[in-house]
CSV table of C-alpha atoms and ligand atoms in Angstrom, one decimal:
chain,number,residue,atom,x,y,z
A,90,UNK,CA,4.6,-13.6,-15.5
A,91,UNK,CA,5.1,-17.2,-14.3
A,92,UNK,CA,5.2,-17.9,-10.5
A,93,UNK,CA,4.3,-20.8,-8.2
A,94,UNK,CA,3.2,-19.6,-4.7
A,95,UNK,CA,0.8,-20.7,-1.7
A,96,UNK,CA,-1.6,-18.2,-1.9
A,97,UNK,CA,-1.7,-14.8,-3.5
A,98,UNK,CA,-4.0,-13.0,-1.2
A,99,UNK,CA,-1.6,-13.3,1.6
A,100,UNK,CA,0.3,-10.2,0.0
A,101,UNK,CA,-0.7,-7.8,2.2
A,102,UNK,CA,1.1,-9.3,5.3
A,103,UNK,CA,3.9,-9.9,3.1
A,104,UNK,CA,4.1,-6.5,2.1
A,105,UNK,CA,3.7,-5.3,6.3
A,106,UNK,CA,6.7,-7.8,6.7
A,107,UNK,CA,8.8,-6.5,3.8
A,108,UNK,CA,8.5,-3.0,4.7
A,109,UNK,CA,9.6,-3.6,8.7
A,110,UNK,CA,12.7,-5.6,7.6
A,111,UNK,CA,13.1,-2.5,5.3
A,112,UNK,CA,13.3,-0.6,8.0
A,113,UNK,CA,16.5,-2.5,9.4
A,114,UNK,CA,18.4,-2.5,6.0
A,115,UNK,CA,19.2,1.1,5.8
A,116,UNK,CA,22.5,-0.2,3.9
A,117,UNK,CA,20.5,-2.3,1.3
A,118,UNK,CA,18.4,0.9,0.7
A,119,UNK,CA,21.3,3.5,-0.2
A,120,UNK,CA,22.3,0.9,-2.6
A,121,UNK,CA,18.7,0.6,-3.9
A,122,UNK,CA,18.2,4.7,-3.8
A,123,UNK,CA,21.3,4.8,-5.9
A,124,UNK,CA,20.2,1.6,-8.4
A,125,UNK,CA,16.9,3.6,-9.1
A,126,UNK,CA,18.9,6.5,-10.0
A,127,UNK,CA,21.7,4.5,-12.4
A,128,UNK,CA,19.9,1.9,-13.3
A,129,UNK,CA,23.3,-0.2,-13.7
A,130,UNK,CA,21.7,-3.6,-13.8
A,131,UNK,CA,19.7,-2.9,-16.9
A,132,UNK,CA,19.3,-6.1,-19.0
A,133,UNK,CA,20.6,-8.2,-16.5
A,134,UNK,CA,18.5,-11.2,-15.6
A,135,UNK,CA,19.3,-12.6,-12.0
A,136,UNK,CA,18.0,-16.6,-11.6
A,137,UNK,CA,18.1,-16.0,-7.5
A,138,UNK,CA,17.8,-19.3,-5.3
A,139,UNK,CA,17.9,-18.2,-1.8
A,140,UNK,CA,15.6,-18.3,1.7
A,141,UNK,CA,12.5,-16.6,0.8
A,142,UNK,CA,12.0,-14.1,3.9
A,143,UNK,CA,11.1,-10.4,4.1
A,144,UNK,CA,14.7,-9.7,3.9
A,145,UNK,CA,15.6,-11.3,0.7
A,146,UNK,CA,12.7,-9.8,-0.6
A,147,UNK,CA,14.6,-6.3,-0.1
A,148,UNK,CA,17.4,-7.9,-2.1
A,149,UNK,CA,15.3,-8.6,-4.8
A,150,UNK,CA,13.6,-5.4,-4.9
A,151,UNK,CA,17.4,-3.2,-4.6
A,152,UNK,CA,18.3,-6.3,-8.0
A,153,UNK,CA,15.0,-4.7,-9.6
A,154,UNK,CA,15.4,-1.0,-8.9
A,155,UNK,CA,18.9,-1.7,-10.8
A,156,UNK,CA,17.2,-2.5,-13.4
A,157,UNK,CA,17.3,-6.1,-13.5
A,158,UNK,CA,14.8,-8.9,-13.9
A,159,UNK,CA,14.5,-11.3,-11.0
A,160,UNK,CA,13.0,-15.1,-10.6
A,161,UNK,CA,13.5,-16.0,-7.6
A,162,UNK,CA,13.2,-20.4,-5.9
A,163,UNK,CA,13.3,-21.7,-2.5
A,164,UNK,CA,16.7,-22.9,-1.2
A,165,UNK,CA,15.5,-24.8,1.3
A,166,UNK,CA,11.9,-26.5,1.9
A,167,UNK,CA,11.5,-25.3,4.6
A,168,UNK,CA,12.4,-21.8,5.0
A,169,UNK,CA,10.0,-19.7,2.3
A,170,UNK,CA,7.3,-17.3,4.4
A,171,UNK,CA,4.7,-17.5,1.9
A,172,UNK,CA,3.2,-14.4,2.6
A,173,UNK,CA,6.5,-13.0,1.7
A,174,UNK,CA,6.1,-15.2,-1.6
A,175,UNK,CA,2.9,-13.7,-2.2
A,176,UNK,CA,3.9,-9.7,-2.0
A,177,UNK,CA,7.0,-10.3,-4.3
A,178,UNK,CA,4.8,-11.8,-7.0
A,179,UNK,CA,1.6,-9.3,-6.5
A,180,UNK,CA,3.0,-6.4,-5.3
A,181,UNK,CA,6.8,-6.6,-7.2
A,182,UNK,CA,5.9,-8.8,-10.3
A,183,UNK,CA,8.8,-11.0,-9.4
A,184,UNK,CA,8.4,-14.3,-10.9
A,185,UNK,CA,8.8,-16.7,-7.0
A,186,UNK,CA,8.1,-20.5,-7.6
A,187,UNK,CA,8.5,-21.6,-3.7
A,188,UNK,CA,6.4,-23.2,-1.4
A,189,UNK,CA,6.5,-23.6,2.1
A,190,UNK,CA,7.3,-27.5,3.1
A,191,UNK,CA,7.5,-28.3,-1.2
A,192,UNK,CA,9.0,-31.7,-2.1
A,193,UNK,CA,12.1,-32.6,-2.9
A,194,UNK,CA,10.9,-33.0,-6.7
A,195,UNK,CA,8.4,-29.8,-6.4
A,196,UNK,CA,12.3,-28.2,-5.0
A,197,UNK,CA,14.1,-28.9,-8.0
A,198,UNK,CA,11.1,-27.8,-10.4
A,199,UNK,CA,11.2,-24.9,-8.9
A,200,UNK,CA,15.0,-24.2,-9.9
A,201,UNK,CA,14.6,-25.3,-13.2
A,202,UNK,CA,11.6,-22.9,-13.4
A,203,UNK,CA,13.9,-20.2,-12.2
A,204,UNK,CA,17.0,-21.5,-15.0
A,205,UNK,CA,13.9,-21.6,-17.2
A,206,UNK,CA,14.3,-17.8,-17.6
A,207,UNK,CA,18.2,-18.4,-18.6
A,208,UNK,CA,19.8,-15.9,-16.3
A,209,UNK,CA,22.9,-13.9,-16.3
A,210,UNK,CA,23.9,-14.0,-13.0
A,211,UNK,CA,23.2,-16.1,-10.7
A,212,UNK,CA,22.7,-16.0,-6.7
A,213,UNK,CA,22.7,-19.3,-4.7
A,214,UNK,CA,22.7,-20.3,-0.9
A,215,UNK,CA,23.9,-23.6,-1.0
A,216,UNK,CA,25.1,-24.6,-4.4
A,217,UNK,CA,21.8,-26.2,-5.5
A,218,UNK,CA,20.9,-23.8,-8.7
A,219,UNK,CA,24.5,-23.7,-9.8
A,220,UNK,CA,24.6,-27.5,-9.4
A,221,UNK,CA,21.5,-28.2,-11.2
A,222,UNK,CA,22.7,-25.6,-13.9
A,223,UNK,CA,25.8,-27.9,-14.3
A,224,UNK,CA,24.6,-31.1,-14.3
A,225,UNK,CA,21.2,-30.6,-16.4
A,226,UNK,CA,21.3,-27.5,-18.4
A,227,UNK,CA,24.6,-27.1,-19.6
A,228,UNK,CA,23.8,-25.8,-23.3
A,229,UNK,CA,23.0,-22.3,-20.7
A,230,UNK,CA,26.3,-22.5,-19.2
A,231,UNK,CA,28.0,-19.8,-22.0
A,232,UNK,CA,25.6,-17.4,-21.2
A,233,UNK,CA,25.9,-17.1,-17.3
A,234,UNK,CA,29.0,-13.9,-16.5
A,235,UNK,CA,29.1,-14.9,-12.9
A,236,UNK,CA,27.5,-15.7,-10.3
A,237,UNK,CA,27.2,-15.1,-6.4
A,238,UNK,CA,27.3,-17.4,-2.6
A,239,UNK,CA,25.9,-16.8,0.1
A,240,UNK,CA,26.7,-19.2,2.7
A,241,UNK,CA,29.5,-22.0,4.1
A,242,UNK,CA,28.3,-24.5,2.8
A,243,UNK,CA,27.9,-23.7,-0.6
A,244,UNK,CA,31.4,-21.9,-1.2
A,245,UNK,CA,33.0,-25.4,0.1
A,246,UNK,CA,30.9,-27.3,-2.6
A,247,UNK,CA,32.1,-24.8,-5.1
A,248,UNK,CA,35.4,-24.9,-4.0
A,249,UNK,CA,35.1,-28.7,-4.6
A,250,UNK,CA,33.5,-28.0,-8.2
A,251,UNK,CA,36.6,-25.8,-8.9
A,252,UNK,CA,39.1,-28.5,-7.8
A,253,UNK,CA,37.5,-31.2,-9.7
A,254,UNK,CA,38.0,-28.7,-13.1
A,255,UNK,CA,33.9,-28.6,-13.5
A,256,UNK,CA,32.8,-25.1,-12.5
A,257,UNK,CA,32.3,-23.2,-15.7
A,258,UNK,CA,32.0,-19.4,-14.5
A,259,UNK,CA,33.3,-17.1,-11.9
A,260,UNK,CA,31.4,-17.1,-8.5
A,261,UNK,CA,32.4,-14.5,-5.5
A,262,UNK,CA,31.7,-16.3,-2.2
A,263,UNK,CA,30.0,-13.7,-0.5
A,264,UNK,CA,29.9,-16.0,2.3
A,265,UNK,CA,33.8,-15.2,3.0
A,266,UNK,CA,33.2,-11.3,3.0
A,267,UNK,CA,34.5,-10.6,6.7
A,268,UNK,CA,30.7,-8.0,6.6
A,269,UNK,CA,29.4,-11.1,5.9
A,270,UNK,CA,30.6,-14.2,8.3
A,271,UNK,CA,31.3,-12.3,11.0
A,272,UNK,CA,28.2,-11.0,11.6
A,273,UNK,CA,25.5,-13.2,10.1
A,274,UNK,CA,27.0,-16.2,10.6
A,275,UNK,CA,28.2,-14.8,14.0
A,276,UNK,CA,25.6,-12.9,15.4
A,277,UNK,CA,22.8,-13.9,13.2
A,278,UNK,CA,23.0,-17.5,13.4
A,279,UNK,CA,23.6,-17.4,16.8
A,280,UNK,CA,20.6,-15.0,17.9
A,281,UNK,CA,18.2,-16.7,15.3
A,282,UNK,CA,18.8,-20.5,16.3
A,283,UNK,CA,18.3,-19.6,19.7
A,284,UNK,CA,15.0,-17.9,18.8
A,285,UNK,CA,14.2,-21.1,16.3
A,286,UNK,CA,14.8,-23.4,19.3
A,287,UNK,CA,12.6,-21.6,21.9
A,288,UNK,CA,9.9,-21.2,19.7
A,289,UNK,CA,9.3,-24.6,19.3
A,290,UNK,CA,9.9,-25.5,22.4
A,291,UNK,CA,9.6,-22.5,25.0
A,292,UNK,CA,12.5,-24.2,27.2
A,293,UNK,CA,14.2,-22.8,29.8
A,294,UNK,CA,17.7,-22.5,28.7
A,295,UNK,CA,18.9,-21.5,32.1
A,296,UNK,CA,20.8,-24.4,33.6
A,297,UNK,CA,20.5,-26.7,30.6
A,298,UNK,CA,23.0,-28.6,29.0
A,299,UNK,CA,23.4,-27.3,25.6
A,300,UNK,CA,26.3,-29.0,23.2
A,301,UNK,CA,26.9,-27.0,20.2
A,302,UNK,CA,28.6,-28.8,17.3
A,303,UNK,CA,31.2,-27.4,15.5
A,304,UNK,CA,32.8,-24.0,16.4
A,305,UNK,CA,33.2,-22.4,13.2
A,306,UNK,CA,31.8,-19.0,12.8
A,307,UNK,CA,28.0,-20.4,13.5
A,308,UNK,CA,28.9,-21.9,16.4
A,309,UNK,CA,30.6,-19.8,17.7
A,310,UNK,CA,27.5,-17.3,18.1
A,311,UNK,CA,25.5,-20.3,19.4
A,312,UNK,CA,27.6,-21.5,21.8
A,313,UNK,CA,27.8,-17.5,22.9
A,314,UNK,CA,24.4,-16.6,22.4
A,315,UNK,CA,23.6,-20.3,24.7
A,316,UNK,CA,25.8,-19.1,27.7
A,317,UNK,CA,24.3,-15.5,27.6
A,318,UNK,CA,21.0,-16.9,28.0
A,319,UNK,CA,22.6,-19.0,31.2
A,320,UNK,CA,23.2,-22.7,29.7
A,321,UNK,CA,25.8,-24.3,30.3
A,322,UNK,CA,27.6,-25.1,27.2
A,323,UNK,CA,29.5,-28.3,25.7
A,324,UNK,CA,31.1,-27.8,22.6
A,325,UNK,CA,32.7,-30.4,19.8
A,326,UNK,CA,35.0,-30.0,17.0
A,327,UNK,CA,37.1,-32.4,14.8
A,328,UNK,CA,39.8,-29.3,14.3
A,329,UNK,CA,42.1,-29.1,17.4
A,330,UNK,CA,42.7,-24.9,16.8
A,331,UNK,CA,39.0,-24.6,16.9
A,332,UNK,CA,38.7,-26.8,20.0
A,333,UNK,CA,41.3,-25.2,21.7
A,334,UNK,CA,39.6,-21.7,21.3
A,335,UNK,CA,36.7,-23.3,22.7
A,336,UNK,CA,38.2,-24.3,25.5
A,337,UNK,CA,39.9,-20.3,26.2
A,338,UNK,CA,36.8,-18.8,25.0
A,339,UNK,CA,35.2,-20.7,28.4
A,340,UNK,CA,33.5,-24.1,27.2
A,341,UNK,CA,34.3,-27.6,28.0
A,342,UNK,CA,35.1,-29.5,24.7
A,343,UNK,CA,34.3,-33.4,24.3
A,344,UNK,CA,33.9,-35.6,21.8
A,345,UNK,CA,30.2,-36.8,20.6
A,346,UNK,CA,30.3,-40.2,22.4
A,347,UNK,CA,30.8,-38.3,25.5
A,348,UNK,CA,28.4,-35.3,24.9
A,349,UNK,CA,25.9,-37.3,23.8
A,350,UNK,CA,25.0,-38.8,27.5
A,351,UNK,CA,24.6,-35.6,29.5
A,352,UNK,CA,23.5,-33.0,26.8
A,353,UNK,CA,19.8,-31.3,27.2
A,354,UNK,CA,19.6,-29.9,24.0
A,355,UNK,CA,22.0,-30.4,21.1
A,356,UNK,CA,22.8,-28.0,18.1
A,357,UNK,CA,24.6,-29.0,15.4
A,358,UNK,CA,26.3,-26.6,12.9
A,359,UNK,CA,29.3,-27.8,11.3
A,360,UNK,CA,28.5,-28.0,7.7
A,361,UNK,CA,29.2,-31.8,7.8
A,362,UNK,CA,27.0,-35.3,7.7
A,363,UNK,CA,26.2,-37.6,10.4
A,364,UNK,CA,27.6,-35.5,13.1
A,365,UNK,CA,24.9,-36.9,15.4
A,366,UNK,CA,24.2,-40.9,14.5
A,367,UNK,CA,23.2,-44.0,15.7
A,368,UNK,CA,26.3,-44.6,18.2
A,369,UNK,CA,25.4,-41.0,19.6
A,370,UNK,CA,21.6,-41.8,19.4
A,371,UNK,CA,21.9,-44.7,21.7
A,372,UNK,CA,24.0,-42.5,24.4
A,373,UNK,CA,21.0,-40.1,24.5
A,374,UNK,CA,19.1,-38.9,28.2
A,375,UNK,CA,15.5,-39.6,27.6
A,376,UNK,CA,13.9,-36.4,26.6
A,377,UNK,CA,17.1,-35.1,24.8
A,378,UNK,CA,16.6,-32.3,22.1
A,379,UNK,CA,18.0,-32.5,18.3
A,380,UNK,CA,18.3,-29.8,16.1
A,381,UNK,CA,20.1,-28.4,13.4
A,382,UNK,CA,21.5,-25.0,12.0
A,383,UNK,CA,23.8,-26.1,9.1
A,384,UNK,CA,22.5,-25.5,5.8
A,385,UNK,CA,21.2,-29.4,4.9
A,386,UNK,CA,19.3,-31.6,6.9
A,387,UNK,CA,22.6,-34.1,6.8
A,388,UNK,CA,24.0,-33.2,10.4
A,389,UNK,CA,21.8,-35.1,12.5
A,390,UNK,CA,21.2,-38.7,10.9
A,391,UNK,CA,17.4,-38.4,10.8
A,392,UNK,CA,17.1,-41.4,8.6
A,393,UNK,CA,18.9,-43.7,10.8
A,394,UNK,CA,16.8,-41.7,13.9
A,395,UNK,CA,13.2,-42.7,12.8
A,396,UNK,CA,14.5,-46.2,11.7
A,397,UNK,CA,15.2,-47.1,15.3
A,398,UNK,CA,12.1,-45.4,16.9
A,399,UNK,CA,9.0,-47.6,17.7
A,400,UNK,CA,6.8,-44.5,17.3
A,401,UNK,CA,6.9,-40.9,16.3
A,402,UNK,CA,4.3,-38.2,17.1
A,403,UNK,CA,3.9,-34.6,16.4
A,404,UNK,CA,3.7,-32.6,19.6
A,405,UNK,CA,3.3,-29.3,18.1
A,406,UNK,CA,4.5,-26.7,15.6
A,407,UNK,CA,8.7,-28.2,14.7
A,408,UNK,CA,8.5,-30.4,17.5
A,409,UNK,CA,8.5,-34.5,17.1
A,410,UNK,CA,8.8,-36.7,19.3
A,411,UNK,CA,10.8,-40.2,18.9
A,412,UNK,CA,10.5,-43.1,21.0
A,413,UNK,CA,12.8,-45.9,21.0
A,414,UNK,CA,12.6,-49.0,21.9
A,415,UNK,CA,14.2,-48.8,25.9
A,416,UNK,CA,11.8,-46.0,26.1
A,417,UNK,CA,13.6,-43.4,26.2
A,418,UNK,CA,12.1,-40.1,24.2
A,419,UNK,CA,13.9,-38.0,21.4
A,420,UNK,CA,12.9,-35.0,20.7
A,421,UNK,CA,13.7,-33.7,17.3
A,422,UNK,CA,13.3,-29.7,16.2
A,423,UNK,CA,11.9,-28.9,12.5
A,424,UNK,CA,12.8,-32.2,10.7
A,425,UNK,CA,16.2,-31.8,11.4
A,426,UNK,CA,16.6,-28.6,8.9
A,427,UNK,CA,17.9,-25.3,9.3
A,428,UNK,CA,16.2,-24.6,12.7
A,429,UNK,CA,16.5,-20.7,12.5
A,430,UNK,CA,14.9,-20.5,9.3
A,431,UNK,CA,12.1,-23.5,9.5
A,432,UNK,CA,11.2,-22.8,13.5
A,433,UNK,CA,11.7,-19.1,13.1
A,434,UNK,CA,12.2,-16.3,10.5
A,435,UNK,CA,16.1,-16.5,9.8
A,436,UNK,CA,18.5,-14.1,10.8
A,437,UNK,CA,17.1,-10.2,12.2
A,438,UNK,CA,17.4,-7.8,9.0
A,439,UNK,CA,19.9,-5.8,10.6
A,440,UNK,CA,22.2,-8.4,9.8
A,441,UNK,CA,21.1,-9.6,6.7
A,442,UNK,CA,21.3,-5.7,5.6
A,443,UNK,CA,25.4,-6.2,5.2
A,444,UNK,CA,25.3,-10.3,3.8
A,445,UNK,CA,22.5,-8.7,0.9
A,446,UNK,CA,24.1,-5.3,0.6
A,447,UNK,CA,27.5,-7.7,-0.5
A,448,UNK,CA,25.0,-10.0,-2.5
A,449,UNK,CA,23.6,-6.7,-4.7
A,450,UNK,CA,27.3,-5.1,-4.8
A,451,UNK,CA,28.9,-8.2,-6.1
A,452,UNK,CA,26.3,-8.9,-8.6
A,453,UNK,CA,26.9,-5.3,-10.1
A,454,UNK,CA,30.4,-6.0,-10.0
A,455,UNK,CA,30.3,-8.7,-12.1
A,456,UNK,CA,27.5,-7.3,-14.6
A,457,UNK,CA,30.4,-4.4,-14.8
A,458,UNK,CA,33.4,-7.0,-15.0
A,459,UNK,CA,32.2,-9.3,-17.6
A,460,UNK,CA,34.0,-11.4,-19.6
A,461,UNK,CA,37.3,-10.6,-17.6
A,462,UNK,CA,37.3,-13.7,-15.6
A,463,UNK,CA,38.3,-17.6,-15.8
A,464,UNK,CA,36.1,-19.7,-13.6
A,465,UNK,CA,36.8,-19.7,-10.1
A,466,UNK,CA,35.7,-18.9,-6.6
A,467,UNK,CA,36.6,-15.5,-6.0
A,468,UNK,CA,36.5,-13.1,-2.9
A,469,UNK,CA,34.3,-10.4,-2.8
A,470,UNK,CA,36.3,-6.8,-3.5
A,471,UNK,CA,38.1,-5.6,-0.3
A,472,UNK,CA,36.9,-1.8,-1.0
A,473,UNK,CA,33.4,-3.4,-1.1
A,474,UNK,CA,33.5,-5.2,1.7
A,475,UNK,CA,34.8,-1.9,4.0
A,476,UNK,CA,32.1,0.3,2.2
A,477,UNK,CA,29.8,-2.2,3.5
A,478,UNK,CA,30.9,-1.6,6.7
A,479,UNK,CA,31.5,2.4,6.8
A,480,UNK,CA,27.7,2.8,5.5
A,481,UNK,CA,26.5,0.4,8.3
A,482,UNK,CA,28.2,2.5,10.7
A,483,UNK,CA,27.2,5.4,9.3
A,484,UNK,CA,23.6,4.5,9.6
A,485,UNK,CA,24.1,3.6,13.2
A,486,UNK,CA,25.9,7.0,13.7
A,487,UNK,CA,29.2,5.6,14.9
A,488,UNK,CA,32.4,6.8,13.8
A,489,UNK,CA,35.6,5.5,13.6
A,490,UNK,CA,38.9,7.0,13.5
A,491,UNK,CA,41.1,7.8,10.2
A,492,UNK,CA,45.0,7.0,10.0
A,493,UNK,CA,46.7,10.1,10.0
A,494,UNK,CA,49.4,10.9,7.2
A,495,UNK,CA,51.9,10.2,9.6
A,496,UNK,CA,50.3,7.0,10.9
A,497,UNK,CA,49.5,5.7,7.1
A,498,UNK,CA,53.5,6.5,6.1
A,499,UNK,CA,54.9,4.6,9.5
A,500,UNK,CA,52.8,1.6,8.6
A,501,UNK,CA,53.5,1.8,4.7
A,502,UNK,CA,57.9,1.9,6.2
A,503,UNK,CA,60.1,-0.2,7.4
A,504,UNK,CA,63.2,1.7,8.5
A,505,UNK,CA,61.9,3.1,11.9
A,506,UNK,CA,62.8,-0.2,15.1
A,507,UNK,CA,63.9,0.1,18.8
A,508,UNK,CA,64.4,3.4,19.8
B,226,ADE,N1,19.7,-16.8,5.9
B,226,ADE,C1,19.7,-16.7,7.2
B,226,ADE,N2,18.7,-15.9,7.6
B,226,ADE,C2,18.1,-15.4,6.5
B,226,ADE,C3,17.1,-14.5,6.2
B,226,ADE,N3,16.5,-13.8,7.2
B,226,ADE,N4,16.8,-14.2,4.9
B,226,ADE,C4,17.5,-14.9,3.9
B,226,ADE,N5,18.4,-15.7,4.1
B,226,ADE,C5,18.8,-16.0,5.4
């Protein structure tokens, strides 16, 4: 077995932290009970690129219980826990090449070590290993069936790829599941960024200023989660149906230029580049906070940030500190990267339990489906996604109702108008 880790002998706190996020992915753990009976995934190999956390580690162990063989990269720097790293490889003979805080050129090794094992299937957060599989290992690219999405950002890249006639296979965006968006990129991103952001700064968020950028489905739990804690919130959007519900969900909206000068702490998530830059940088209140929660460091113009400071210093743990040259300090969180996942752990397993569950259900789906499809960007199977949700209610023991014949036929009709 081939790996590239930190250090092995931290496997026994990866394996503590494996096993509690187990016991929030009661979901993830049917589908794994049932794998180990079928073994549907047999001969399968899975090339995974994805966050390396306790959670995904119960992905890869449901993939293996199917019967599947898993190598598993980084897919970001920042965001492996190594001791997680460590228990996959020791105690799950999964082949991991990730490294917390890796290099950009150790990064990309690390997916071709992971294409190195020519999988089947793959499963990407961000688009990198299916990118990288495109542009440098195309003599693989017959032997792929399908392959899987986890998140915003990389959906819109593939959608791009599809566009431009160069995506080769069929991917589902897992991403647009509604088990998926609306709760991790809801209620996941919004409880873990908040989490990211305190733990690297232990701010009061109580009367601050916070702006929230972008008010798609991540900001939307931001800028919710931000207000619950008592901050006052300031979002901005470029897409005037998104600003408009942030203004009736509550929220002043402004534009960037005018944000920037009375903001506390600023959040960007809107899956775009240089949403905070140099014009914004100059508007900044001395002690002003940066971070980020899309999924690349491209949001908040770091570059163009350190060019124009006259010194930077490491205050602690995720926390820099910029100052420029009127004086003024700048405060920026975890390198500008995903703040939830590089500041804290990611989103709580209860929420990754439905985004995985999704991620090991499509993949079966398209081990069972091959061959059937032209390239494409595909959604993930309605009945999948509601079996997602009934099992996650059912393991919170909540039930819902059931249309009666009568109600199902009256839906299914037309005839019946005013009385
Ligand atoms: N993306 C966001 N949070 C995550 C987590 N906890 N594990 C894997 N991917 C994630």
């Amino acid at each position: 077995m081939d790996f590239e880790i930190k250090d092995l002998s931290l496997k026994d706190e990866g394996l503590l932290q494996i096993e509690w996020a187990d016991r929030q992915m009661p979901v993830l753990r049917k589908i794994r009970e049932e794998f180990e009976k079928t073994k549907p995934l047999t001969g399968c190999v899975i090339g995974a690129c994805l966050h390396v956390t306790k959670e995904t580690a119960n992905l890869v162990r449901t993939l293996q219980a199917g019967g599947a063989t898993v190598a598993l990269c980084a897919s970001n720097p920042l965001s492996t826990q190594d001791e997680v790293a460590a228990a996959l490889v020791k105690e799950f003979g999964v082949s991991v090449f990730a490294l917390r805080g890796e290099s950009s050129e150790e990064y990309y090794r690390h997916i071709h070590a992971v294409l190195n094992f020519q999988p089947k299937i793959t499963l990407d957060d961000g688009a990198d290993l299916v990118t990288t599989l495109h542009r440098e290992r195309r003599d693989q690219l017959g032997q792929v069936v399908g392959g899987t999405e986890e998140t915003t950002t990389g959906v819109i890249r593939l959608r791009s790829m599809f566009r431009q006639g160069v995506l080769a296979y069929p991917i589902i965006a897992v991403n647009d599941a509604q088990t998926k968006y609306l709760f991790d990129n809801r209620y996941g991103t919004g409880q873990s960024v908040i989490d990211g952001i305190l733990r690297a700064t232990n701010l009061l968020l109580a009367g601050s200023v916070m702006v929230v950028a972008g008010y798609g489905w991540c900001g939307r739990g931001i800028a919710m989660r931000a207000k619950g804690a008592g901050a006052r919130v300031i979002v901005t959007e470029v897409d005037p149906v998104r600003a408009l519900e942030a203004v009736m969900d509550g929220y002043e909206v402004l534009p960037m230029s005018e944000a920037a000068r009375i903001g506390d702490i600023f959040v960007t998530a809107t899956g775009d580049t240089a949403v905070i830059r140099e014009e914004h940088f100059r508007l900044l209140k001395d002690g002003a906070i940066l971070c980020n929660a899309g999924h690349f460091d491209v949001e908040v113009d770091v570059k163009t940030l350190r060019s124009l400071a006259v010194s930077q210093r490491k205050i602690r743990p995720n926390l820099e500190e910029l100052t420029m040259e009127d004086g003024r300090r700048i405060f920026l969180l975890a390198e500008g990267r995903l703040v939830n996942l590089a500041a804290a752990e990611g989103h709580p397993a209860a929420v990754m339990d439905m985004s995985f569950s999704n991620q090991a259900l499509a993949a079966l789906y398209l081990w069972q489906h091959q061959g059937g499809w032209a390239p494409g960007v595909y959604p993930v199977p309605k009945d999948l996604d509601e079996r997602v949700a009934r099992l996650k209610l059912e393991s919170m023991g909540v039930h819902c109702d059931e249309l009666t014949p009568e109600q199902a036929a009256y839906l299914a009709s037309w005839e019946e108008g005013t009385a």
